[in-house]
Amino acid sequence: MTLLRRTFCTWLGAASAAALCALGAPAHAAGASAANPAWPTRSISVIVPFGAGSSPDVMSRIVIEHAAQSLGQSMVVLNRPGASGNIGTHAIAKAAPDGYTIGVSITGPLVNNPLMDANLPYRPERDLQPITLAVHQYNLLVVPADSPLKHLDDLLAAARAPQSRLNFPSTGAGTVSHLAVELLMARAQGQALHVPYPSSPAAVTSLLNGDTQFAALPPVAVMPMIQGGKLRALAAVSAQRMAALPDVPTVAELGYPGIEGSGWIGFVAPAGLNAQVLARLNAALTQALQDESVRQRLSGMHMQPAPGTPEDFARYLQQESQRWAPVIERLGLAAQPTTAAPLNAPLNAPKNTPEATPPTTDPTATSKTP
């Protein structure tokens, strides 16, 4: 059975079995159904699997500031970066499904990393509950301003050199910032070494320090550097040119269609979440994403709000699996099971054990209600 076939069946089976509202809810879900209808009575932790200043971090802080007002409780960001977002996403998956721990995640940990690593200690379609898609963002292909690579053709010529030493950073293995470049290299018959970083700011720093030579990163991370003359945009990894950079062509215009992809971000919770709690979380977050002031702040960072229902997000995750699975297989990135140690404590450990306790709260990362 092909990787695409296995992935499609997994998502489809989970969605059908749980009517899309509780993808593959595990056995402990029955206990969660007795959730206190008075929820929430205390603050809600929002795990971000990437570092402070990353696009998931920035987006989540803006959105939960408004959502906290709707829910009447504080929402606190907990950054858990590492392993291309897998550590933080695993922390969301193994948390108690009581509505007091949710999180955000992206393409890599939710869709592509399970296709590339058969030993992840969580399976998104089994262990996570979609709440809502939050935003889309499309990456820019950039180089340092003093780079001799002035155009995309220059970059690809360097990548085709017999002893290419090009390195590129990403926001993690399996993210669009990783796979879009891998796909571009495959199409252009070039080669470059992938270097994953825990956040987009860290990836940008690697460019500025000369540790890497080019990257496909979200606008929120690179636009200040482009405007400040420290980075130069070669192309937009999107179907259309960006309004903020109308003179920068897309990769499709330059002869490489089909590489564009959204670096989307979405909200998820542990599987088994009480349906009423899920509905309230979805309502609070979608209302925040539809608020005009929130939309303006996100648009100012080149993020396109895309709120919807849990069912909408579940279907989108399935579509993303179908989109990227054949790419991962074609690029030879699909991993086979090994005896590698898990990222963290096993997922099937009791959810009320000390090892499942959320990380220490950062008091500076709290969104309070008025």
Coordinates of C-alpha atoms in Angstrom, one line a residue:
M1 CA 0.0 0.0 0.0
T2 CA 1.4 3.4 -0.9
L3 CA 2.1 6.2 1.5
L4 CA -0.7 8.2 0.0
R5 CA -3.2 5.3 0.2
R6 CA -2.3 4.7 3.9
T7 CA -2.6 8.3 4.7
F8 CA -5.9 8.8 3.0
C9 CA -7.4 5.7 4.6
T10 CA -6.2 6.8 8.1
W11 CA -7.7 10.3 7.9
L12 CA -10.9 9.1 6.2
G13 CA -11.4 6.3 8.7
A14 CA -10.9 8.5 11.7
A15 CA -13.2 11.2 10.3
S16 CA -15.9 8.7 9.4
A17 CA -15.7 6.9 12.7
A18 CA -16.1 10.0 14.8
A19 CA -18.2 12.2 12.5
L20 CA -15.2 14.5 12.1
C21 CA -15.9 16.2 15.5
A22 CA -13.7 13.9 17.5
L23 CA -11.1 12.4 15.2
G24 CA -10.4 8.9 16.5
A25 CA -11.2 9.8 20.1
P26 CA -9.4 7.2 22.3
A27 CA -10.9 5.2 25.1
H28 CA -10.4 7.9 27.8
A29 CA -12.9 10.0 25.9
A30 CA -15.8 8.6 27.9
G31 CA -14.4 10.1 31.0
A32 CA -14.1 13.5 29.3
S33 CA -17.8 13.5 28.5
A34 CA -18.5 14.4 32.1
A35 CA -16.7 17.7 31.8
N36 CA -18.0 20.5 34.0
P37 CA -20.6 22.4 32.0
A38 CA -19.4 25.5 33.9
W39 CA -16.1 25.4 31.9
P40 CA -14.0 27.4 32.0
T41 CA -13.4 28.1 35.7
R42 CA -9.6 28.7 35.4
S43 CA -7.0 29.8 32.9
I44 CA -6.4 27.9 29.7
S45 CA -2.9 26.9 28.5
V46 CA -2.1 27.3 24.8
I47 CA 0.9 25.3 23.8
V48 CA 2.9 26.7 20.9
P49 CA 5.4 24.1 19.5
F50 CA 7.8 26.9 18.3
G51 CA 9.8 29.6 19.9
A52 CA 8.8 33.1 20.9
G53 CA 8.5 35.4 17.9
S54 CA 7.7 32.6 15.5
S55 CA 4.6 33.1 13.3
P56 CA 2.6 30.5 15.3
D57 CA 3.6 32.3 18.5
V58 CA 2.7 35.8 17.2
M59 CA -0.6 34.7 15.7
S60 CA -1.7 32.8 18.8
R61 CA -1.0 35.7 21.1
I62 CA -3.1 38.1 18.9
V63 CA -6.0 35.7 18.7
I64 CA -6.2 34.5 22.2
E65 CA -6.2 38.0 23.6
H66 CA -9.6 38.4 22.0
A67 CA -10.8 34.9 22.7
A68 CA -10.0 35.2 26.4
Q69 CA -12.4 38.1 26.7
S70 CA -15.2 35.9 25.1
L71 CA -14.4 32.9 27.4
G72 CA -14.0 35.1 30.6
Q73 CA -10.7 33.5 31.5
S74 CA -7.0 34.1 30.9
M75 CA -5.3 32.2 28.1
V76 CA -1.6 31.6 28.6
V77 CA 0.9 30.8 25.9
L78 CA 3.4 28.1 26.7
N79 CA 6.2 27.8 24.2
R80 CA 7.5 24.2 23.8
P81 CA 9.8 24.3 20.8
G82 CA 12.0 21.5 19.5
A83 CA 12.1 18.5 17.1
S84 CA 10.4 20.5 14.3
G85 CA 7.3 21.2 16.4
N86 CA 6.9 17.6 17.4
I87 CA 7.7 18.0 21.1
G88 CA 5.0 20.7 21.6
T89 CA 2.4 19.0 19.4
H90 CA 3.0 15.8 21.4
A91 CA 2.5 17.8 24.6
I92 CA -0.9 18.9 23.3
A93 CA -1.8 15.3 22.4
K94 CA -1.0 13.9 25.8
A95 CA -2.7 16.6 27.9
A96 CA -5.9 15.9 29.7
P97 CA -8.9 16.5 27.3
D98 CA -10.6 18.9 29.7
G99 CA -10.4 22.1 27.7
Y100 CA -7.7 23.6 29.9
T101 CA -4.9 22.7 27.5
I102 CA -5.1 23.4 23.8
G103 CA -2.5 24.5 21.3
V104 CA -1.6 25.6 17.8
S105 CA 0.4 23.6 15.2
I106 CA 1.2 23.6 11.6
T107 CA 1.7 21.5 8.5
G108 CA 4.8 19.6 9.7
P109 CA 3.7 18.2 13.0
L110 CA 0.1 17.7 12.0
V111 CA 0.5 16.3 8.5
N112 CA 4.0 15.7 7.1
N113 CA 6.1 14.6 10.1
P114 CA 4.0 11.5 10.7
L115 CA 4.6 10.6 7.0
M116 CA 8.4 11.2 7.4
D117 CA 8.8 9.6 10.9
A118 CA 7.0 6.4 11.7
N119 CA 8.2 6.6 15.3
L120 CA 6.5 9.8 16.4
P121 CA 4.9 9.2 19.9
Y122 CA 1.6 10.7 18.7
R123 CA -0.6 10.2 15.6
P124 CA -2.5 13.4 14.8
E125 CA -5.6 11.7 13.4
R126 CA -5.9 9.6 16.6
D127 CA -4.7 11.8 19.3
L128 CA -5.7 15.4 18.4
Q129 CA -9.0 17.1 17.9
P130 CA -9.1 19.9 15.3
I131 CA -10.7 23.1 16.6
T132 CA -10.3 25.6 13.7
L133 CA -7.9 26.5 11.0
A134 CA -6.6 29.9 11.9
V135 CA -4.5 31.5 9.1
H136 CA -2.8 31.0 5.8
Q137 CA 0.6 32.5 5.0
Y138 CA 2.7 32.1 1.9
N139 CA 6.5 32.0 2.1
L140 CA 9.1 34.2 0.4
L141 CA 12.3 32.8 -1.1
V142 CA 15.0 35.1 0.3
V143 CA 18.8 35.5 0.4
P144 CA 21.0 37.9 2.4
A145 CA 21.2 41.3 0.8
D146 CA 24.9 40.9 0.1
S147 CA 24.5 37.5 -1.5
P148 CA 25.9 37.1 -5.1
L149 CA 22.7 35.2 -5.9
K150 CA 20.6 38.0 -7.4
H151 CA 17.9 36.0 -9.1
L152 CA 16.3 32.6 -8.8
D153 CA 18.3 31.4 -11.8
D154 CA 21.5 32.3 -9.9
L155 CA 20.4 30.3 -6.9
L156 CA 19.4 27.2 -9.0
A157 CA 22.7 27.4 -11.0
A158 CA 24.6 27.3 -7.7
A159 CA 22.5 24.4 -6.5
R160 CA 23.3 22.5 -9.7
A161 CA 27.0 22.9 -9.2
P162 CA 28.8 19.5 -8.8
Q163 CA 30.0 20.4 -5.3
S164 CA 27.1 22.6 -4.2
R165 CA 27.5 23.8 -0.6
L166 CA 24.3 25.6 -0.3
N167 CA 22.4 25.3 3.1
F168 CA 18.9 26.4 3.7
P169 CA 17.1 26.7 7.1
S170 CA 13.5 25.9 7.8
T171 CA 11.0 26.2 10.6
G172 CA 11.2 22.5 11.0
A173 CA 11.2 19.2 9.1
G174 CA 8.1 18.6 7.1
T175 CA 7.0 22.3 7.1
V176 CA 6.3 24.1 3.8
S177 CA 9.5 26.0 4.4
H178 CA 11.3 22.7 4.1
L179 CA 9.3 20.7 1.5
A180 CA 8.8 23.6 -0.9
V181 CA 12.6 24.0 -1.2
E182 CA 13.1 20.2 -1.5
L183 CA 10.6 20.2 -4.3
L184 CA 12.2 23.1 -6.0
M185 CA 15.6 21.4 -5.8
A186 CA 14.2 18.2 -7.2
R187 CA 12.5 20.1 -10.1
A188 CA 15.6 22.1 -10.9
Q189 CA 18.0 19.1 -10.4
G190 CA 19.9 20.9 -7.7
Q191 CA 20.9 20.1 -4.2
A192 CA 21.1 22.0 -0.9
L193 CA 21.4 20.8 2.7
H194 CA 18.4 21.2 4.9
V195 CA 19.0 22.7 8.4
P196 CA 15.9 22.8 10.6
Y197 CA 15.5 25.5 13.2
P198 CA 13.1 25.8 16.1
S199 CA 11.5 29.0 14.9
S200 CA 11.4 31.4 11.9
P201 CA 13.5 34.1 13.8
A202 CA 16.2 31.5 14.4
A203 CA 16.1 30.6 10.7
V204 CA 16.4 34.3 9.8
T205 CA 19.4 34.7 12.2
S206 CA 21.1 31.8 10.5
L207 CA 20.8 33.7 7.2
L208 CA 22.1 36.9 8.6
N209 CA 25.0 35.1 10.3
G210 CA 26.0 33.4 7.0
D211 CA 25.3 29.9 8.4
T212 CA 22.8 29.3 5.6
Q213 CA 22.5 30.9 2.2
F214 CA 18.8 31.0 1.2
A215 CA 15.4 30.2 2.7
A216 CA 11.7 30.1 2.1
L217 CA 10.2 31.7 5.2
P218 CA 7.0 33.4 6.2
P219 CA 6.6 37.1 5.5
V220 CA 6.1 38.0 9.2
A221 CA 9.7 36.8 9.8
V222 CA 11.4 38.2 6.7
M223 CA 9.6 41.4 5.7
P224 CA 11.3 43.6 8.4
M225 CA 14.6 42.4 7.1
I226 CA 13.7 43.0 3.5
Q227 CA 12.5 46.5 4.3
G228 CA 15.6 47.1 6.4
G229 CA 17.9 46.1 3.5
K230 CA 19.3 43.0 5.2
L231 CA 17.5 40.3 3.1
R232 CA 16.5 40.3 -0.6
A233 CA 13.4 38.5 -1.9
L234 CA 14.0 36.3 -5.0
A235 CA 10.5 34.9 -5.4
A236 CA 7.1 34.4 -3.7
V237 CA 6.3 30.8 -3.0
S238 CA 2.6 31.4 -3.8
A239 CA 0.1 31.4 -6.6
Q240 CA 0.0 35.2 -6.8
R241 CA 2.4 38.0 -6.2
M242 CA 2.3 39.5 -2.7
A243 CA 0.6 43.0 -2.5
A244 CA 3.5 44.2 -0.3
L245 CA 6.1 43.2 -2.9
P246 CA 4.4 43.6 -6.3
D247 CA 7.7 43.5 -8.1
V248 CA 8.8 40.1 -6.8
P249 CA 7.7 37.3 -9.1
T250 CA 6.2 34.0 -8.0
V251 CA 8.1 30.7 -8.5
A252 CA 5.4 29.7 -11.0
E253 CA 6.1 32.8 -13.1
L254 CA 9.8 31.8 -13.1
G255 CA 9.1 28.3 -14.5
Y256 CA 8.4 26.2 -11.4
P257 CA 4.6 25.9 -10.9
G258 CA 3.0 23.6 -8.3
I259 CA 5.6 24.4 -5.6
E260 CA 3.5 27.0 -3.8
G261 CA 1.8 25.9 -0.6
S262 CA 0.3 27.6 2.5
G263 CA 2.2 27.7 5.7
W264 CA -1.1 27.5 7.6
I265 CA -1.5 27.5 11.4
G266 CA -4.5 25.9 13.2
F267 CA -5.8 25.4 16.7
V268 CA -6.0 21.8 18.1
A269 CA -6.9 20.1 21.4
P270 CA -6.3 16.6 22.9
A271 CA -8.7 14.0 21.4
G272 CA -11.7 13.2 23.6
L273 CA -12.7 16.8 24.3
N274 CA -16.2 17.3 25.5
A275 CA -18.4 18.4 22.6
Q276 CA -19.8 21.4 24.4
V277 CA -16.3 22.6 25.4
L278 CA -15.2 22.1 21.8
A279 CA -18.1 24.2 20.5
R280 CA -17.3 27.0 22.9
L281 CA -13.6 27.0 22.0
N282 CA -14.4 27.0 18.3
A283 CA -16.9 29.9 18.8
A284 CA -14.4 32.0 20.8
L285 CA -11.5 31.4 18.4
T286 CA -13.5 31.9 15.2
Q287 CA -15.1 35.1 16.6
A288 CA -11.6 36.3 17.4
L289 CA -10.4 35.5 13.9
Q290 CA -13.4 37.4 12.4
D291 CA -12.9 40.5 14.6
E292 CA -11.9 43.4 12.4
S293 CA -9.1 44.6 14.7
V294 CA -7.7 41.1 14.9
R295 CA -7.9 40.7 11.1
Q296 CA -6.1 44.0 10.5
R297 CA -3.3 43.0 12.9
L298 CA -2.9 39.6 11.2
S299 CA -3.2 41.1 7.7
G300 CA -0.5 43.5 8.6
M301 CA 1.8 40.5 9.1
H302 CA 0.7 39.0 5.8
M303 CA -1.5 36.3 7.4
Q304 CA -4.9 35.5 5.9
P305 CA -7.5 34.6 8.6
A306 CA -9.4 31.4 7.7
P307 CA -11.6 30.3 10.6
G308 CA -14.1 27.5 10.3
T309 CA -15.7 24.5 12.0
P310 CA -13.8 21.5 13.5
E311 CA -15.2 19.5 10.6
D312 CA -13.8 22.0 8.1
F313 CA -10.4 21.8 9.6
A314 CA -10.5 17.9 9.7
R315 CA -11.3 17.9 6.0
Y316 CA -8.5 20.3 5.3
L317 CA -6.0 18.2 7.2
Q318 CA -7.1 15.2 5.1
Q319 CA -6.6 17.2 1.9
E320 CA -3.2 18.3 3.0
S321 CA -2.2 14.7 3.6
Q322 CA -3.3 13.8 0.1
R323 CA -1.4 16.8 -1.3
W324 CA 1.9 16.2 0.5
A325 CA 2.1 12.4 0.9
P326 CA 3.0 11.8 -2.8
V327 CA 5.6 14.7 -2.6
I328 CA 7.2 13.2 0.4
E329 CA 7.3 9.7 -1.2
R330 CA 8.6 11.1 -4.5
L331 CA 11.4 13.0 -2.7
G332 CA 12.4 9.9 -0.8
L333 CA 11.6 11.5 2.5
A334 CA 9.2 8.8 3.8
A335 CA 10.7 7.1 6.8
Q336 CA 10.5 3.5 7.8
P337 CA 10.0 2.3 11.4
T338 CA 13.1 2.1 13.5
T339 CA 14.0 1.5 17.1
A340 CA 14.6 5.1 17.8
A341 CA 13.7 6.4 21.2
P342 CA 10.5 8.5 21.4
L343 CA 10.7 12.3 21.7
N344 CA 9.2 12.3 25.2
A345 CA 7.2 10.2 27.6
P346 CA 5.0 7.6 25.9
L347 CA 1.7 8.9 24.8
N348 CA -0.3 6.1 26.5
A349 CA 1.0 7.2 29.9
P350 CA -1.9 8.3 32.1
K351 CA -2.8 11.8 31.3
N352 CA -3.0 12.8 35.0
T353 CA 0.6 11.7 35.8
P354 CA 3.3 14.3 36.7
E355 CA 5.1 13.8 33.4
A356 CA 2.0 15.2 31.6
T357 CA 2.0 18.3 33.7
P358 CA 2.2 21.4 31.5
P359 CA 5.4 23.4 31.5
T360 CA 5.9 26.3 33.9
T361 CA 3.9 29.3 32.9
D362 CA 5.7 32.3 31.6
P363 CA 4.1 35.2 33.4
T364 CA 4.9 37.5 30.5
A365 CA 2.9 35.4 28.1
T366 CA -0.5 35.8 29.7
S367 CA -3.5 37.2 28.0
K368 CA -5.9 38.5 30.7
T369 CA -9.5 39.3 30.5
P370 CA -10.4 42.9 31.2

